[in-house]
Short mmCIF file of C-alpha atoms in Angstrom, two decimals:
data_model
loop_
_atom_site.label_atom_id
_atom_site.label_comp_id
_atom_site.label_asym_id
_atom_site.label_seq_id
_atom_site.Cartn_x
_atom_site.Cartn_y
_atom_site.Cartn_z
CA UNK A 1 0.00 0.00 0.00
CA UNK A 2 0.86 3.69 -0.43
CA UNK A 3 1.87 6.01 2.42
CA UNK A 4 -0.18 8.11 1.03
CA UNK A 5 -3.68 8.73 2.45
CA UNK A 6 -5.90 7.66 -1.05
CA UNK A 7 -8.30 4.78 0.11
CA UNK A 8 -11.64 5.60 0.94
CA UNK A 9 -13.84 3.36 2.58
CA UNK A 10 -17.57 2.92 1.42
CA UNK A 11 -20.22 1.61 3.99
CA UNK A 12 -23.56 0.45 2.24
CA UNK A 13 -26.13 -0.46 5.28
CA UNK A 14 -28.99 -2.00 3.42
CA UNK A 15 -31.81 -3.94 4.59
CA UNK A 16 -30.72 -7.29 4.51
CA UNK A 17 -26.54 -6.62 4.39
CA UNK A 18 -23.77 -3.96 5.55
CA UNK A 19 -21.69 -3.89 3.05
CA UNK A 20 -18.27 -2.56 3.62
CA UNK A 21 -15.92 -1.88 0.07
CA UNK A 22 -12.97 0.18 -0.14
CA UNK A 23 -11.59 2.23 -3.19
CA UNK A 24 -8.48 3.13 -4.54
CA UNK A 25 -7.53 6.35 -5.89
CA UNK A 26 -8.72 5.33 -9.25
CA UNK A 27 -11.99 4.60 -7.63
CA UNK A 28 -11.25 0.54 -8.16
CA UNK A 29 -12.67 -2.02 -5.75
CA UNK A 30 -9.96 -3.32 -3.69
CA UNK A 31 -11.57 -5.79 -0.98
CA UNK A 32 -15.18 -5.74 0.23
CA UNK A 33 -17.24 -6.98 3.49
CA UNK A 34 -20.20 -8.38 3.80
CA UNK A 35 -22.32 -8.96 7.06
CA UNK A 36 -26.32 -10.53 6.80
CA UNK A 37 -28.69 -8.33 8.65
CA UNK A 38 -32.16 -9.89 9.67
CA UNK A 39 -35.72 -8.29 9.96
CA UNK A 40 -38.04 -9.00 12.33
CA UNK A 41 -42.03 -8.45 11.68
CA UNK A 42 -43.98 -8.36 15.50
CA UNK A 43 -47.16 -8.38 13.88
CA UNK A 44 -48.88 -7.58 10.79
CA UNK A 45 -47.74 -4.78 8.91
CA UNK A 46 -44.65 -4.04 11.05
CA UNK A 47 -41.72 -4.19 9.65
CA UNK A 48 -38.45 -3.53 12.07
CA UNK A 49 -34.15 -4.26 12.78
CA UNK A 50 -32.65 -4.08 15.83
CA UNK A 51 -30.74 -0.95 15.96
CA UNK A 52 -27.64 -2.47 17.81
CA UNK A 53 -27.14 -5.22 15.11
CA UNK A 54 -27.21 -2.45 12.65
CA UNK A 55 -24.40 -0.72 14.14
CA UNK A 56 -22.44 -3.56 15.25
CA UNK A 57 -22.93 -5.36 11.90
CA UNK A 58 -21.85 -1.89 10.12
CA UNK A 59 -18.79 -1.63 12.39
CA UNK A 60 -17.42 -5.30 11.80
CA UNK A 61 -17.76 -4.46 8.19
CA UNK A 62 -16.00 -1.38 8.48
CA UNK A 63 -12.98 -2.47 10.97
CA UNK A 64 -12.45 -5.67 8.46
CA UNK A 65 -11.73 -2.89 5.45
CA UNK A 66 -9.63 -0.81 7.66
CA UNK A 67 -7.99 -3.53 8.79
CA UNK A 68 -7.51 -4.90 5.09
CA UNK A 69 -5.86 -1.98 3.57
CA UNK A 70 -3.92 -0.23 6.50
CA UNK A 71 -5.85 2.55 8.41
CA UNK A 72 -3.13 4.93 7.83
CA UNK A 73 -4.05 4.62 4.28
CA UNK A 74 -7.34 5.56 4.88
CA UNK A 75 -8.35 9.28 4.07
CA UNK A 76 -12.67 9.18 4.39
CA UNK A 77 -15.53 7.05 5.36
CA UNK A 78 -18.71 7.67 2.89
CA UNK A 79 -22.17 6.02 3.87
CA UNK A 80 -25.01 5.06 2.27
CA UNK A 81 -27.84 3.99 4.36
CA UNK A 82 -31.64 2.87 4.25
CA UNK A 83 -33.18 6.46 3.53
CA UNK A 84 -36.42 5.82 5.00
CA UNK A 85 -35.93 3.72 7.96
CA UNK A 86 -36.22 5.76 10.70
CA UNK A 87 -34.42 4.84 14.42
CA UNK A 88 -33.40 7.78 17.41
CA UNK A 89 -30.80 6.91 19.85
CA UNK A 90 -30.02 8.36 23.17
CA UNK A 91 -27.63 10.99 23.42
CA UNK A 92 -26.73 10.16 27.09
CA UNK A 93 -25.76 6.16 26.03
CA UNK A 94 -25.79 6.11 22.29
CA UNK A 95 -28.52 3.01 22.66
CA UNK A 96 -31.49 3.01 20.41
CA UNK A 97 -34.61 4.33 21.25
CA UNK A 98 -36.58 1.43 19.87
CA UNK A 99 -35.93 -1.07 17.33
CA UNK A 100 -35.40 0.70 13.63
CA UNK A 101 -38.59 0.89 11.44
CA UNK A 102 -38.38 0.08 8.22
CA UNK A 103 -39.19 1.72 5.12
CA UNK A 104 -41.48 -1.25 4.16
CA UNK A 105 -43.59 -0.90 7.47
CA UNK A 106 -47.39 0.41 7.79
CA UNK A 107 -47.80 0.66 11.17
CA UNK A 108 -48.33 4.23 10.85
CA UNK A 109 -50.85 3.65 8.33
CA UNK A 110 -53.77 4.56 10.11
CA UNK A 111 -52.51 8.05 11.23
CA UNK A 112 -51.41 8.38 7.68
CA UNK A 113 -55.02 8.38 6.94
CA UNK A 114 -56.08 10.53 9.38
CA UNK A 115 -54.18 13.34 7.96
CA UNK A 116 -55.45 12.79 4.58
CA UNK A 117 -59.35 13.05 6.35
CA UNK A 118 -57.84 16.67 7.73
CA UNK A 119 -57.39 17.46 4.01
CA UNK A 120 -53.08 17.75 4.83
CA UNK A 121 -51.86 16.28 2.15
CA UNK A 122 -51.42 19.12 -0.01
CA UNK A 123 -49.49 21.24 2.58
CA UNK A 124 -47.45 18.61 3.62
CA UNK A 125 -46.50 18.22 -0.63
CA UNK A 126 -45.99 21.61 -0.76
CA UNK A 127 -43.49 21.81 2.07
CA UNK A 128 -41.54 18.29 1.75
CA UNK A 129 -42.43 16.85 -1.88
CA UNK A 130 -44.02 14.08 -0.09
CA UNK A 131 -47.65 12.52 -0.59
CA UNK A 132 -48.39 11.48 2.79
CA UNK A 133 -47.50 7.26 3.10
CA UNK A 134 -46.23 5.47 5.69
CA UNK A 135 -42.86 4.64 3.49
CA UNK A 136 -41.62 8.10 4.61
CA UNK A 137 -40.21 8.27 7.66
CA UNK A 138 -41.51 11.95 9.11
CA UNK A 139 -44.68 9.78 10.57
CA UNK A 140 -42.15 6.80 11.98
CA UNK A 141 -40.47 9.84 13.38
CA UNK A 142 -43.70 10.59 14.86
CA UNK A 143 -44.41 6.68 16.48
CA UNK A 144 -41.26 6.49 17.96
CA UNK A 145 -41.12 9.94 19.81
CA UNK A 146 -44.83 9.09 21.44
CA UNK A 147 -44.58 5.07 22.05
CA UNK A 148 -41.32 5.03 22.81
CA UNK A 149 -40.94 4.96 27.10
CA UNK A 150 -38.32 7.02 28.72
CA UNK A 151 -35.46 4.31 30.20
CA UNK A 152 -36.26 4.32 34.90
CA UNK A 153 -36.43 6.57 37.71
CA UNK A 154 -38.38 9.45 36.50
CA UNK A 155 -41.81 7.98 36.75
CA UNK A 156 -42.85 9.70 33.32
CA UNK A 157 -46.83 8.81 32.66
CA UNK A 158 -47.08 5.00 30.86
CA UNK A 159 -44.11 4.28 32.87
CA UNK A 160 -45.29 1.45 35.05
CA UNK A 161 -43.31 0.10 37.65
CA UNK A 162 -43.14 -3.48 39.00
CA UNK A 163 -40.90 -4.71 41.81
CA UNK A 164 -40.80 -8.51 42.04
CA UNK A 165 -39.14 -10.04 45.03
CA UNK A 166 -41.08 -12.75 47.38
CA UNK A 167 -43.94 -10.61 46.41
CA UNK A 168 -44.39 -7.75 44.41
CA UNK A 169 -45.42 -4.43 44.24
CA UNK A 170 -47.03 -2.78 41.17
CA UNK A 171 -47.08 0.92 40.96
CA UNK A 172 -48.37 3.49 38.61
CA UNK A 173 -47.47 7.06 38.80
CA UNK A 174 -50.91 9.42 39.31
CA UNK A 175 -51.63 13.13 39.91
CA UNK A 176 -53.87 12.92 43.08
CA UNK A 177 -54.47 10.80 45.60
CA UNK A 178 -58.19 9.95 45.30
CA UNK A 179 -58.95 6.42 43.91
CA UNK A 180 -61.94 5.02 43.77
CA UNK A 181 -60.91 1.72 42.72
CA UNK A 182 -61.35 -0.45 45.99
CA UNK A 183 -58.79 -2.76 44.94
CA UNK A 184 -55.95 -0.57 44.60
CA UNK A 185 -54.38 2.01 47.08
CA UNK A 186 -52.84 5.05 46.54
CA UNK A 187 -49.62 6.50 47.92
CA UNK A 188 -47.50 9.18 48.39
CA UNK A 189 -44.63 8.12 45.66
CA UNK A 190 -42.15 11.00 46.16
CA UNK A 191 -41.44 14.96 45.85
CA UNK A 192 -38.88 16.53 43.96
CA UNK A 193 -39.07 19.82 45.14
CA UNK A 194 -41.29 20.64 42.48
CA UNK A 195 -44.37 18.45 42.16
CA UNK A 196 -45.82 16.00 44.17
CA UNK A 197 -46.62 12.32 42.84
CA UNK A 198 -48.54 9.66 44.13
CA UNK A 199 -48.50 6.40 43.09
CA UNK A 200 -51.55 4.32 42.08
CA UNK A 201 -50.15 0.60 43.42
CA UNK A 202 -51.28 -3.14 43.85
CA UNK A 203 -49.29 -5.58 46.13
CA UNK A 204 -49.19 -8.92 45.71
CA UNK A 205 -48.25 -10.74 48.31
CA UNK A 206 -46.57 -14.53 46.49
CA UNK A 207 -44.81 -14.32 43.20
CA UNK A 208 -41.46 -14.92 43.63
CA UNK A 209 -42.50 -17.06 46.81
CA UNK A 210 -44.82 -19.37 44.59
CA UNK A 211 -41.65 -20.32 42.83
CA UNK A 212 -39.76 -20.96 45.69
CA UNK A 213 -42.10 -23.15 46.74
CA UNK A 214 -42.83 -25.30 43.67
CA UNK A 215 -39.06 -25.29 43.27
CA UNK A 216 -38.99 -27.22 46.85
CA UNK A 217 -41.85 -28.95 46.23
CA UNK A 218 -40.01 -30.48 43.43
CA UNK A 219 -36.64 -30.87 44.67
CA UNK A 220 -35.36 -28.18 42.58
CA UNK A 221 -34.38 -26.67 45.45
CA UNK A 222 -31.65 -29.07 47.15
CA UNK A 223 -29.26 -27.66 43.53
CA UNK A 224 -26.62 -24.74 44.08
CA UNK A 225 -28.03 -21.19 43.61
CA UNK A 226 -26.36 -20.87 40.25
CA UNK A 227 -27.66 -23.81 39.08
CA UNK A 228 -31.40 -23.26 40.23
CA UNK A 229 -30.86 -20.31 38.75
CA UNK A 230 -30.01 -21.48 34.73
CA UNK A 231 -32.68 -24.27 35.55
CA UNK A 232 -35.13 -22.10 36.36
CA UNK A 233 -34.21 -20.64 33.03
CA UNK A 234 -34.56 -23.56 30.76
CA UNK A 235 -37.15 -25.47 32.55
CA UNK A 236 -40.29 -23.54 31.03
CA UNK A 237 -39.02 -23.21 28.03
CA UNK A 238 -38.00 -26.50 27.99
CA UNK A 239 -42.06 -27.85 26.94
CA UNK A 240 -44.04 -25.45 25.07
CA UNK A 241 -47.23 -25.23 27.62
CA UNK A 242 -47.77 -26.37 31.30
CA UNK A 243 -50.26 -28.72 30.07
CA UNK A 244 -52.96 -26.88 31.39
CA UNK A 245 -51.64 -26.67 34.63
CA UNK A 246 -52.27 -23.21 36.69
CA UNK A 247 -50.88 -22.90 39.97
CA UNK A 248 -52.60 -20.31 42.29
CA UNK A 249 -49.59 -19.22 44.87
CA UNK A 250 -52.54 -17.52 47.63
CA UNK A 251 -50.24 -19.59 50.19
CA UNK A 252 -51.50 -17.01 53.03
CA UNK A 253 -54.23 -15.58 51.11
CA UNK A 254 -54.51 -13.09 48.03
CA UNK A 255 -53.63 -9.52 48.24
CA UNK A 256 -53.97 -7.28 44.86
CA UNK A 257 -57.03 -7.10 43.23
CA UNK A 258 -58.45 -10.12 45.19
CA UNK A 259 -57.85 -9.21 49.01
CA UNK A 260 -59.16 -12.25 50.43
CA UNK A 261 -56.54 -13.46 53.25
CA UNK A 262 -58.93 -16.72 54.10
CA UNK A 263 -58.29 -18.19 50.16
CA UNK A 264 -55.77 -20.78 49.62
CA UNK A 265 -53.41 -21.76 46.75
CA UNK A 266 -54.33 -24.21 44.44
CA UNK A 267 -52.76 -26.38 41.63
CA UNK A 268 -54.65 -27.56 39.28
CA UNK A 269 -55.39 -29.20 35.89
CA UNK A 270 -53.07 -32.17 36.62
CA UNK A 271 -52.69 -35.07 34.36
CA UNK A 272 -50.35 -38.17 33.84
CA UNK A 273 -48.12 -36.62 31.62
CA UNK A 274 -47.20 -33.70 33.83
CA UNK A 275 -43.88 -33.05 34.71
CA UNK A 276 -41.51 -30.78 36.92
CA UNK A 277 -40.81 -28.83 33.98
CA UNK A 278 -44.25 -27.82 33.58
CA UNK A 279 -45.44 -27.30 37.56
CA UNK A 280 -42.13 -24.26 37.24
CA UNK A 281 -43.43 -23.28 34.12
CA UNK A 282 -46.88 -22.84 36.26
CA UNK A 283 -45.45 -21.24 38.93
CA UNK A 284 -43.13 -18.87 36.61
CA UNK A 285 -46.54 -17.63 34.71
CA UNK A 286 -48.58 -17.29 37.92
CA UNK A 287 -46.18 -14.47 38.50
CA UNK A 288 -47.04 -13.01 34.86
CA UNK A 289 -50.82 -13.46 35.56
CA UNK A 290 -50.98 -12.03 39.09
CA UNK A 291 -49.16 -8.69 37.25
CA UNK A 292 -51.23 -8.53 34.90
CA UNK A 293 -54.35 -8.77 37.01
CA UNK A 294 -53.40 -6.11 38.89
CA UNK A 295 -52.35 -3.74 35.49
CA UNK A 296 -56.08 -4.53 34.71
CA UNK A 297 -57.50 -2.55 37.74
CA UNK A 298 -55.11 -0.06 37.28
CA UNK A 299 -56.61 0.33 33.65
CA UNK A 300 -59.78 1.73 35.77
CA UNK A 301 -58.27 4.79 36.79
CA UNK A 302 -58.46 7.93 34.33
CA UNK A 303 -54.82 8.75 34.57
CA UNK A 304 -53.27 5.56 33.95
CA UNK A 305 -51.91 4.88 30.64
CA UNK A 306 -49.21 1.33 29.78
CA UNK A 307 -46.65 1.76 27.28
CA UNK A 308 -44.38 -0.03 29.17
CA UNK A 309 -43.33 -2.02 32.16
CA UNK A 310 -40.28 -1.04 34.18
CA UNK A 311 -39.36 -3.59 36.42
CA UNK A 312 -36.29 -4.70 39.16
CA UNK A 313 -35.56 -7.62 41.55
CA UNK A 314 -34.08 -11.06 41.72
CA UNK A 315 -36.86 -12.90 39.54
CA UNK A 316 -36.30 -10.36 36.58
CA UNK A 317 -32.75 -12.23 35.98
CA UNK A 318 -35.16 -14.70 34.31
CA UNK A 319 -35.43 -13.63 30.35
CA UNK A 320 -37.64 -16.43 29.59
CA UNK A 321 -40.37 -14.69 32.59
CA UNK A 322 -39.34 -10.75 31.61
CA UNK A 323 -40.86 -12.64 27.95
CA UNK A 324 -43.55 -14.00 28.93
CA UNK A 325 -44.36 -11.08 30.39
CA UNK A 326 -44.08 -8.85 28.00
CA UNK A 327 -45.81 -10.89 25.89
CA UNK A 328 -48.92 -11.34 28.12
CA UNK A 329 -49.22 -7.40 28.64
CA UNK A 330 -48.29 -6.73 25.14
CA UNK A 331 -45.84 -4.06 25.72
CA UNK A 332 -42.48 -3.63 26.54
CA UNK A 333 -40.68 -4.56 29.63
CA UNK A 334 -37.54 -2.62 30.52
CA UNK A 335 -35.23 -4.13 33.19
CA UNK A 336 -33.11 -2.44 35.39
CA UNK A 337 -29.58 -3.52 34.95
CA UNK A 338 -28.59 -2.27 38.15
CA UNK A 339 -29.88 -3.97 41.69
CA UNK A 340 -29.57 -0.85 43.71
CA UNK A 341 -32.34 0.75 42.14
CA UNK A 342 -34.09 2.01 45.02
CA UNK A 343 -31.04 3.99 46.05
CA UNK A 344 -30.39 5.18 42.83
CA UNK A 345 -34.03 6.92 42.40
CA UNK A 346 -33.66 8.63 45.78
CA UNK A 347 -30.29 9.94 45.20
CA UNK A 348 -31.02 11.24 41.52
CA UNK A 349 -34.41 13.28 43.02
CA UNK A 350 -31.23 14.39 45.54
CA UNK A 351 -28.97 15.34 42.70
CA UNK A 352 -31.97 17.34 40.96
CA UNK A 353 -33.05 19.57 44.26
CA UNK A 354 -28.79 20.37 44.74
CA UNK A 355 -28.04 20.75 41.03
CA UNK A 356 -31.27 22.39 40.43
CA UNK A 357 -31.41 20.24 37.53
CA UNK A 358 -34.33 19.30 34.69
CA UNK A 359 -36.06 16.32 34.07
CA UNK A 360 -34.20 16.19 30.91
CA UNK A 361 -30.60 16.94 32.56
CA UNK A 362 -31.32 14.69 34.91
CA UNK A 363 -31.79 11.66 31.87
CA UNK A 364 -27.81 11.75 31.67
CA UNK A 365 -27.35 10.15 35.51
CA UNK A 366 -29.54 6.70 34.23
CA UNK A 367 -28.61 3.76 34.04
CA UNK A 368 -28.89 1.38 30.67
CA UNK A 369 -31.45 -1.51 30.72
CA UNK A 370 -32.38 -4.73 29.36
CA UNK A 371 -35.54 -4.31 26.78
CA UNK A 372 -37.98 -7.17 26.27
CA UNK A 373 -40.32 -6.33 23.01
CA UNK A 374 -43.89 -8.17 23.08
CA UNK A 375 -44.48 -11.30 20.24
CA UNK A 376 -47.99 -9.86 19.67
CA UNK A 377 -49.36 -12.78 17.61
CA UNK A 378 -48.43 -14.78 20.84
CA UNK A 379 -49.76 -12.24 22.92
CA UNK A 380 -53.09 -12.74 21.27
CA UNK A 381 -53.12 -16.08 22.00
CA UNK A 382 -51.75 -16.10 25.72
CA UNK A 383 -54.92 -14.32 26.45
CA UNK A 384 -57.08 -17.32 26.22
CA UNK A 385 -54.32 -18.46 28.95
CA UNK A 386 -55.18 -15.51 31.32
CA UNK A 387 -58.52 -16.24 31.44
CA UNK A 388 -58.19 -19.61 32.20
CA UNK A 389 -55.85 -18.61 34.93
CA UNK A 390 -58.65 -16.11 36.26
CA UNK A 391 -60.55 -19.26 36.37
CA UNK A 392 -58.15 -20.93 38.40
CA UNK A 393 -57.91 -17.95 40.76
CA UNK A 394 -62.04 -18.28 41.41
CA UNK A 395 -61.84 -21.63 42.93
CA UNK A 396 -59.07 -20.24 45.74
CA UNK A 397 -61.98 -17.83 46.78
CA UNK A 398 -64.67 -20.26 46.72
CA UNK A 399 -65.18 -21.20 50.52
CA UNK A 400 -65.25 -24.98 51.26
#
């Protein structure tokens, strides 16, 4: 190679490649990379990549050219890219906002038409050179901004938390205190100097606990912590249903939305060919289930909106149950990938009253998480699931 600085390196980032190829000073192909990207489709119509494969799979492609004709031969990167795919990423961690859309997806169909109804489309042509379509990514723009949720900790409205431990705690952030749902109770959630929150929250008393206990029923227990751990991993997803099992954990009653301390837990839907596999897989959805019953009171209350689930504690190291979840709620779960989260929350509303900070200034001080994105053709069917588990929860409060 020349000393001199005449190779420039050409990234292509399609749809289904990156495509790295570097050029001479004649503008001849030298060497060229290649990486396969995949697409995923979460339901009909949607079309979408994972932003972090797109980088990573552009970087590999890139480093391999660099690496292939010296780097101090190297004088400019040029990039080509999808054009209408749209993705954000945070400033604070350079992570994605969401997964990228993709210029073949229609999920903003609908509010395409509704602009067209409001007679738009001629302004919007006149301004952009665009007919209003969903290929064009000003309205994908517009979906991510308002469904995507902002990461924890500053209990933004849609944000909903969940704690799960030996029990959990579900809590929603609200304006006022009044609630008329009898389920549910309301609490003071903090102050930043500023405004006062309360939080709309459900506890349930056995979730974690239920597993505990099926796991010594079972003698999944007497293993090392590590390895309880990775088996309560692969065990559910080891068979693809419980069989119709449910297990109802009320092993001292039921607390959130049931309250009824004199009902008792209950397995049922046994037959011969259950196995230990699927009595954790029971006990591992129970958790999902109770959740989700107690996100369906919340849905009562006039400020509570979902558009995702924010959630911390031991069980949450369990992808295969942060999936299921998300699946069952049909949103996204965010996890915390930090344990001291409670500390963390009370020492960023800290940092704000000293540094007199903004919401927004304080978004720098959070911490990454783990994102869990909903299957919603499996979410459609899990709710047949739910409602047999609601059946399941009836015959705990029937008195004997």
């Amino acid at each position: 190679m020349s000393s001199h600085k005449n190779i420039i390196i050409a990234l292509d980032e399609g749809t289904t490649n990156a495509k790295a190829v570097a050029l001479d000073a004649a503008g001849k192909v030298i060497v060229k990379f290649n990486q396969p990207l995949s697409i995923q489709t979460p339901r009909e119509g949607w079309v979408e990549q994972s932003g972090t494969a797109l980088v990573e799979a552009s970087v590999k492609v890139i480093a391999q050219a660099i690496d292939a004709v010296g780097a101090e031969n190297v004088v400019a990167l040029a990039i080509s890219n999808q054009r209408e795919t749209a993705i954000g990423w945070y400033r604070s961690n350079g992570m994605p906002l969401h997964a990228a859309i993709s210029w073949q997806c229609s999920r903003t169909a609908d509010f395409c038409d509704a602009l067209r109804r409001d007679n738009k489309e001629q302004t919007i042509k006149a301004v952009t050179g665009l007919p209003i379509a969903p290929l064009f990514s000003g309205s994908k723009m517009r979906w991510l901004i308002e469904s995507t949720p902002n990461g924890q900790a500053l209990g933004e409205a849609g944000c909903v938390k969940a704690t799960y431990g030996t029990g959990s705690s579900v809590m929603a952030p609200v304006t006022s205190a009044q609630c008329n749902i009898h389920a549910l109770a309301t609490t003071l959630a903090w102050h930043d100097g500023e405004q006062l929150i309360y939080g709309l929250e459900g506890n349930i008393p056995h979730t974690g606990d239920g597993v505990a206990w099926m796991a010594d029923s079972t003698g999944l227990s007497e293993l090392p912590e590590t390895e309880l751990a990775a088996e309560l991993n692969s065990l559910p997803a080891s068979v693809e249903s419980t069989l119709g099992v449910y297990f109802v954990p009320a092993l001292t009653g039921l607390g959130a939305p049931w309250w009824d301390e004199n009902a008792r837990g209950v397995i049922c839907g046994l037959s011969r060919g259950v196995k230990r596999a699927h009595l954790i897989r029971a006990a591992l959805e129970a958790i999902t289930y109770q959740i989700a019953d107690v996100v369906t009171a919340m849905r009562q209350h006039n400020d509570f909106t979902l558009t995702a689930l924010m959630v911390d504690g031991g069980p949450t190291k369990n992808d295969w149950l942060m999936q299921y979840q998300s699946d069952l709620l049909g949103c996204p779960v965010m996890r915390s990938d930090v344990p001291e989260l409670s500390a963390i929350g009370a020492a960023l509303l800290a940092r704000k009253a000293v540094g007199q900070l903004s919401l927004d200034e304080l978004k720098q001080y959070l911490y990454p998480h783990s994102e869990f994105r909903p299957n919603m053709e499996r979410h459609g069917r899990l709710q047949k699931r739910w409602r047999e588990w609601q059946q399941a929860v009836e015959r705990t409060l029937h008195k004997f």
